[in-house]
Every structure is written in C-alpha cells, then in structure tokens.
C-alpha cells in the first residue's frame, strides 16, 4: 500500500517533468525566434530615375550682315549665308559675324543657324520667324527665306524631312510655324545638328534705319519629344 508520501513524491515528479518539458519548449522557441530574427535581417535599396529631357540649343544663334546700302541704279541686293551664292559686292554690306565668305567681308563663320538636339530623346521640330519679308525688310520685291540641311549627316533622316523642301530656299513662316522634321536625332555621335541658312533680297525702296534690337527678326524653334 502506497503512502501519502509516495503519492506526493509522484505528483512532484510529474510536475517537474511537465515544467522541464515546458522549459524545453520555451527554450527551443526562444532559440528559433532568435535565429529567425538574426537570419531575416534588413535590406537596403539603390534607386534611380531617368527622365526624358527634350532640349535644343542654337549653338550658332546670330547672323549679322552689319550696315549697308543699295547703290543708285541697283534694283536690289541679295544677302545669303551660303558660300558662293552671295551677290553683294564688298562695301555695299559689311558682312560681319557668322558669315562664311571672307572675300565678301565675312568672318569665315559657319553661315546660318546651327541647331543641336542636346536632350536625351528624339524630337519633332517646328520652325517660324517673328517677322516676314514685309515686316522685316519692306519695299517691293523683298524676300526673306530659309533653307534646311543636315549640318551633321543623319540629324534628320530623309524620310523624316517634312513640310518644306530641304536644300531649297522657301519663304519664312510666321507663328504657329511649320513642322519640318518628324524625328530630330539626339545621339551625340555626330548626327544631332541641323543648319538653317538665311537668304534676303533687299529692294531699293526697303525700309531704312533698321538698326535697333526691336528691328531684328527671330528664328524660333518649337519641339516636343517623339
């Protein structure tokens, strides 16, 4: 016959085993939790955003023939930024900045405006001027024209040349302008510059005293990404 003392000892032993088991579970759970925390850690990120940037630059932005006159008996004078097509004799106009033909008073500049796509995307290009021939020059038979060409081969591929006949002079266009290139390349590999040549015919009865900044004509380029 078991004594009360034995029963008490048995209960204490069972309780001790249960406590030990609970302690083992708690210990294992604590180790697992610790390992999970240590193994999960944290993470760092490197992030960068590249945005589209449509931007043009008139790298050559001034054409200046200086002061001149039309001699008596001459019906008109022609000023042209392309080498070999100028009919203006020396002395009638002092061909000054950014004009190519030194023999006619120029400075051996490129002639014409040079426009470069300095952005990181191709753009379409629309051109217009602030004044037409009547407003800028005046008189009978005045002409104010522009001509487009690739200053760097492939800047505007032939299939993308629209609106005007490239390589041929045509009358300037007022705002809102005319789309002249569907895809003006942006690659900085020798194929991202266009040239805009200018031709003017100044008649004998043209306006005089066109000397101030307010008398200038501007060539404006409008563009958007394609």
Coordinates of C-alpha atoms in Angstrom, one line a residue, residues 1-9:
X1 CA 0.0 0.0 0.0
X2 CA 1.4 3.3 -1.1
X3 CA 1.8 6.0 1.4
X4 CA 0.7 9.6 1.1
X5 CA 4.4 10.4 0.9
X6 CA 4.8 8.3 -2.2
X7 CA 1.9 9.9 -3.9
X8 CA 3.2 13.3 -3.1
X9 CA 6.6 12.4 -4.5

